[in-house]
GROMACS .gro file of C-alpha atoms in nm:
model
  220
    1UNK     CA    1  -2.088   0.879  -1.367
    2UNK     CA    2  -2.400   0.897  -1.221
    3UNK     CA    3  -2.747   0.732  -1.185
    4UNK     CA    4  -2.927   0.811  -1.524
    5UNK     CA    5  -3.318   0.621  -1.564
    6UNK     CA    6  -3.534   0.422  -1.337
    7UNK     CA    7  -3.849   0.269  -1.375
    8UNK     CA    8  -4.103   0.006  -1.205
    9UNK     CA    9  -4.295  -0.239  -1.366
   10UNK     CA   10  -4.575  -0.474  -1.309
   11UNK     CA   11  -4.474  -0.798  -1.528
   12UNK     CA   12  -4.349  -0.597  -1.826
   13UNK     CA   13  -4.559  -0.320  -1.822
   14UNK     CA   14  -4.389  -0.007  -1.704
   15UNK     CA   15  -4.590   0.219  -1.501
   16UNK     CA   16  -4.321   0.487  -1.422
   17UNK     CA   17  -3.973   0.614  -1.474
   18UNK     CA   18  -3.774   0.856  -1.451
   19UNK     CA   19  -3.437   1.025  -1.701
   20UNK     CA   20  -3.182   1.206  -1.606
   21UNK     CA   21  -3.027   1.250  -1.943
   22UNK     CA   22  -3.200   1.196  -2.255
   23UNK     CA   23  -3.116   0.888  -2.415
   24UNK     CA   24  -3.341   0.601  -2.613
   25UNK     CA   25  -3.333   0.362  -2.241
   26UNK     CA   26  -3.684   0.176  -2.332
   27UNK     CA   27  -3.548  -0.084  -2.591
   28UNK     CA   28  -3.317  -0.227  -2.428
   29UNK     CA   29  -3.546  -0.193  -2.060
   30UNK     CA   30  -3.843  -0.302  -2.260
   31UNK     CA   31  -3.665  -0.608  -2.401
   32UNK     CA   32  -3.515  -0.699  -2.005
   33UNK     CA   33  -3.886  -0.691  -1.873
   34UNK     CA   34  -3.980  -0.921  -2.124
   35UNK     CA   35  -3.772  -1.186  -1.975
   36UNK     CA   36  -3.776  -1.115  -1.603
   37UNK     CA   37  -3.988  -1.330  -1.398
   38UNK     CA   38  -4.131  -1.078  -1.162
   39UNK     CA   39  -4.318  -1.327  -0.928
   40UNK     CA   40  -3.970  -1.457  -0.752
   41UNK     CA   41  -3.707  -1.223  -0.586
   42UNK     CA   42  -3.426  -1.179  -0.727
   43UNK     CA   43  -3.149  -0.892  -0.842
   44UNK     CA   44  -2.973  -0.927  -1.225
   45UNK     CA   45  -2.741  -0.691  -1.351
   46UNK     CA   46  -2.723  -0.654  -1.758
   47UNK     CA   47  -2.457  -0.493  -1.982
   48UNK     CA   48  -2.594  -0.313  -2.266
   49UNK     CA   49  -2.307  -0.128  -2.430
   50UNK     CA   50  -2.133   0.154  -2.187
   51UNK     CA   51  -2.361   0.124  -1.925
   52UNK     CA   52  -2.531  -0.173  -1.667
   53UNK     CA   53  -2.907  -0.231  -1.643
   54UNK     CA   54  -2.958  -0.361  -1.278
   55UNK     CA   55  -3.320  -0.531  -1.219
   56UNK     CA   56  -3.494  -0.579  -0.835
   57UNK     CA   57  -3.788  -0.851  -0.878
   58UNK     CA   58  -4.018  -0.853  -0.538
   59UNK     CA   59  -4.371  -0.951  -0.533
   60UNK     CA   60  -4.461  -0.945  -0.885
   61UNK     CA   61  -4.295  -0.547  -0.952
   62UNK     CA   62  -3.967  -0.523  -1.133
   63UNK     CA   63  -3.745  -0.200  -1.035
   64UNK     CA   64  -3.507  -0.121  -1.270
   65UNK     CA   65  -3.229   0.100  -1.288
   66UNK     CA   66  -2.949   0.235  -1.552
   67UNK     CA   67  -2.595   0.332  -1.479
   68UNK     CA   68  -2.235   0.380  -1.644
   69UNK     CA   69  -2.016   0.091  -1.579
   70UNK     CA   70  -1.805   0.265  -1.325
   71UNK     CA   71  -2.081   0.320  -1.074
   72UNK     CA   72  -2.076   0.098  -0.761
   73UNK     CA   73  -2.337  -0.182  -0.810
   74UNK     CA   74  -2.411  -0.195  -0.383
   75UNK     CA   75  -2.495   0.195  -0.427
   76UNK     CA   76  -2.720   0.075  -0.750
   77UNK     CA   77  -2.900  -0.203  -0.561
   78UNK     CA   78  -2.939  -0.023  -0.250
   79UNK     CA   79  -3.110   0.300  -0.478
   80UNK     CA   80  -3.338   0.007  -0.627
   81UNK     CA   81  -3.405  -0.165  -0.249
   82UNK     CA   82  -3.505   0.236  -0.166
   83UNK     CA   83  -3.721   0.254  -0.495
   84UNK     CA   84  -3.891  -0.067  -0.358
   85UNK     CA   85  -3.975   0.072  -0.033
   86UNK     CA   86  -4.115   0.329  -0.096
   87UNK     CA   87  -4.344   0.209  -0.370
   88UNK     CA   88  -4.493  -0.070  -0.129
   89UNK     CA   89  -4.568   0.140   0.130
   90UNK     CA   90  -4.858   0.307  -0.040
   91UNK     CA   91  -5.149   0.201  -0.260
   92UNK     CA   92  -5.009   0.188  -0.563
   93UNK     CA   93  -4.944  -0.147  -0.556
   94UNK     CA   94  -5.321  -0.264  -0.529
   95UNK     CA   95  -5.373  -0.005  -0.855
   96UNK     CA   96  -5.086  -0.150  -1.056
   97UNK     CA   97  -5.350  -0.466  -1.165
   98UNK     CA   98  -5.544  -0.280  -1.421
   99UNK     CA   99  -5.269  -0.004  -1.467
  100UNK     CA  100  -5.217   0.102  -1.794
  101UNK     CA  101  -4.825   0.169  -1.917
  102UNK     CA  102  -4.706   0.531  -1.743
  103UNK     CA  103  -5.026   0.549  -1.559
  104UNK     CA  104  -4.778   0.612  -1.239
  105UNK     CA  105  -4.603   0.882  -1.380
  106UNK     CA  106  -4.766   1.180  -1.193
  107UNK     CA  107  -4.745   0.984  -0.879
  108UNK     CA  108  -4.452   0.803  -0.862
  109UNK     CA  109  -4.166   0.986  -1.117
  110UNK     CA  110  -4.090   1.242  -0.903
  111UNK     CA  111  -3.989   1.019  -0.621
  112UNK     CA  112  -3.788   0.830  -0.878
  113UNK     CA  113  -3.618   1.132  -0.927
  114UNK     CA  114  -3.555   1.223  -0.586
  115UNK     CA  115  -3.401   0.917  -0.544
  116UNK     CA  116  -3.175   0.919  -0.806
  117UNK     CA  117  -3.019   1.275  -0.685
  118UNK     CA  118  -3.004   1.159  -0.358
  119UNK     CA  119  -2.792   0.814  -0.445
  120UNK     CA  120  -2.602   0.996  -0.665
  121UNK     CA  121  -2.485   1.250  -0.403
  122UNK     CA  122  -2.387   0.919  -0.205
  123UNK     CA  123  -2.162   0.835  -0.482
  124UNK     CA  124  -2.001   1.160  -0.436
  125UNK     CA  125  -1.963   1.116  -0.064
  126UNK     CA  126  -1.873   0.758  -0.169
  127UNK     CA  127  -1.589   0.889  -0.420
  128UNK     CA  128  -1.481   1.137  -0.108
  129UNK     CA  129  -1.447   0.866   0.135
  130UNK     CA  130  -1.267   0.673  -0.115
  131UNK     CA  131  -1.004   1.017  -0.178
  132UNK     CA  132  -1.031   1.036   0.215
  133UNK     CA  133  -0.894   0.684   0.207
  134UNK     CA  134  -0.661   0.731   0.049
  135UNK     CA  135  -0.500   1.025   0.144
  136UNK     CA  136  -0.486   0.814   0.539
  137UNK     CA  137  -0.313   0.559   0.357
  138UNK     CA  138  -0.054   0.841   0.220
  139UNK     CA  139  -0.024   0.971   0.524
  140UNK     CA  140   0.048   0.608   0.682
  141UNK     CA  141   0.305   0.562   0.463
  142UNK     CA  142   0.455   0.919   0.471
  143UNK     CA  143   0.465   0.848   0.913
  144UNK     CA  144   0.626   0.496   0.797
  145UNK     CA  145   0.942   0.676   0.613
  146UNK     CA  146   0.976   0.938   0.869
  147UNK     CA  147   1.000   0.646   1.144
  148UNK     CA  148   1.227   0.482   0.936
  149UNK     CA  149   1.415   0.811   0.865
  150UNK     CA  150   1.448   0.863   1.240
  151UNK     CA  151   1.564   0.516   1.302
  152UNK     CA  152   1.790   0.544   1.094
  153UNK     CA  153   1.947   0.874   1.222
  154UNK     CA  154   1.976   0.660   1.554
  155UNK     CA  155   2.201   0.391   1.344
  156UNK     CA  156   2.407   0.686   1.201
  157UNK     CA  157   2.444   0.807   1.556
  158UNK     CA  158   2.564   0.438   1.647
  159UNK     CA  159   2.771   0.450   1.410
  160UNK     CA  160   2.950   0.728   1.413
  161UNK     CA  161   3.016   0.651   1.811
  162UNK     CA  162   3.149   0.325   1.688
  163UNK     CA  163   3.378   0.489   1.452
  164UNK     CA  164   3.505   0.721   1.699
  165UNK     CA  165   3.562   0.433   1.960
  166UNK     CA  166   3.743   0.245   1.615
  167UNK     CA  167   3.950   0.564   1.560
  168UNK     CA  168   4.082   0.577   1.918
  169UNK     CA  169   4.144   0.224   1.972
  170UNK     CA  170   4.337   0.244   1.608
  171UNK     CA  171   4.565   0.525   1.763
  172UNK     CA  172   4.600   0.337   2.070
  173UNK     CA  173   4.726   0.023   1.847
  174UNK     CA  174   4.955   0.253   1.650
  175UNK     CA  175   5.134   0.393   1.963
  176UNK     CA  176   5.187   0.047   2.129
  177UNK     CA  177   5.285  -0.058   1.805
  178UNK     CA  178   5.566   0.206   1.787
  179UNK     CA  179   5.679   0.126   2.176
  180UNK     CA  180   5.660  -0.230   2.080
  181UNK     CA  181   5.870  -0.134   1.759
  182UNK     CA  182   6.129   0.041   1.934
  183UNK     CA  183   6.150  -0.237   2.244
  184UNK     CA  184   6.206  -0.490   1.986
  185UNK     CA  185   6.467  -0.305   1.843
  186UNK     CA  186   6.657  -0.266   2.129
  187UNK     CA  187   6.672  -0.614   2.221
  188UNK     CA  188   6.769  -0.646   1.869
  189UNK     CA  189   7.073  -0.414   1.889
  190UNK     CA  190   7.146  -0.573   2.257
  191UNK     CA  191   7.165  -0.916   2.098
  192UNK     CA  192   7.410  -0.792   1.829
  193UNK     CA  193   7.616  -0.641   2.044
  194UNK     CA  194   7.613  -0.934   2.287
  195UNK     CA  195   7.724  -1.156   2.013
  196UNK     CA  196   7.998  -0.907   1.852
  197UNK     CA  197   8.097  -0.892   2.202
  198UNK     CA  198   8.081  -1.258   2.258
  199UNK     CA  199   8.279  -1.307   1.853
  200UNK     CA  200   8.528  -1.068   1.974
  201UNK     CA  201   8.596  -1.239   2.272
  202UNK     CA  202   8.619  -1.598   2.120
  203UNK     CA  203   8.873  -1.489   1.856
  204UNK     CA  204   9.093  -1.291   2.143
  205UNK     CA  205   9.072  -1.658   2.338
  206UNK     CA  206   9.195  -1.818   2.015
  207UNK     CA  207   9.445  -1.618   1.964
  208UNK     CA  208   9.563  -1.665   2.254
  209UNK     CA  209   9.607  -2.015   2.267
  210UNK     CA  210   9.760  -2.089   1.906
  211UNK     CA  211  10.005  -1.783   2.007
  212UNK     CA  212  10.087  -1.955   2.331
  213UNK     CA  213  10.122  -2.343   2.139
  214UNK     CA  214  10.354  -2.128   1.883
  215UNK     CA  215  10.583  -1.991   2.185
  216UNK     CA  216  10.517  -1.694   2.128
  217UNK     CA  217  10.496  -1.587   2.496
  218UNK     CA  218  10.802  -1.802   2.575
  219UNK     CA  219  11.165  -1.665   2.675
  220UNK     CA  220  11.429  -1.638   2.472
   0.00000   0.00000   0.00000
């Protein structure tokens, strides 16, 4: 929400303002002029129900200004710094001494109140740059997950290469595993026949000899 009443003040008597919206502002405003001290500089911002009364003391003038909560207080202060500007560079401040309350109005309300449209079109480019903002920061993140996406098509690419190369050396394994299967049997069967050869052999040697001790092979 916007800017909604200004005014300027000698002490606490308010020589102009300004209303956006109609509302009963000079209570509360009246009651926050009569505790400024106007004679030092200095900025105070006020809560008053939904919205925040911002006050601008310089030499011996309050400028005061009413917003809703949710309007940025540097866009507030800088309206009121504006305000402030303008008001000292003409004559009214030598007139404010004998000024009665409103006596500014004529002269000095309708820059109020093209001050307040123009801040409050700032806050609209404000609230754009903001919406700008963040739409960058989307579309950071949004080039973040493609880069990631991407990288991480180059890992699938790795590994899918890496489970080819696995594949191949798995077949490889498999075939030397069947030569090396067959080989071994081979040398298996050799070894049993060597030693059914070797068994046979023996047991013709023994029988030899006990039928040779028995005479067998003698003459009759």
């Amino acid at each position: 929400m916007p800017l909604l009443y200004s005014c300027v003040a000698c002490d606490s008597v308010v020589l102009a303002d300004h209303a956006d919206v109609t509302g009963n502002f000079e209570v509360a405003t009246q009651q926050i002029l009569d505790r400024t001290d106007s004679s030092k500089f200095s900025r105070h911002t006020y809560s008053v129900n939904q919205y925040n009364y911002h006050v601008l003391t310089k030499q011996g003038f309050t400028f005061l200004a009413i917003a809703d909560q949710d309007f940025p207080m540097r866009i507030s202060f800088a309206y009121l710094e504006k305000v402030g500007e303008k008001f000292f560079s003409g004559t009214l401040p030598q007139r404010a001494t004998n000024a009665k309350p409103y006596e500014f109005r004529r002269d000095f309300s309708p820059i109020l109140s093209t001050c307040i449209l123009k801040f409050n079109k700032t806050r609209e480019v404000d609230n754009m740059s903001e919406l700008h903002g963040q739409v960058e920061d989307v579309k950071g993140v949004m080039n973040q997950n493609i880069e990631k996406i991407l990288e991480r098509g180059e890992n699938l690419e790795q590994l899918q290469q890496k489970t080819t190369e696995l594949n191949l050396n798995a077949n490889r394994f498999q075939s030397q595993a069947v030569r090396l299967r067959r080989k071994m049997w081979w040398q298996n069967q050799k070894v049993l026949i060597s030693v059914i050869a070797a068994s046979v052999l023996i047991v013709g040697i023994v029988t030899v000899v006990i039928c040779w001790q028995e005479g067998v092979f003698k003459k009759k």
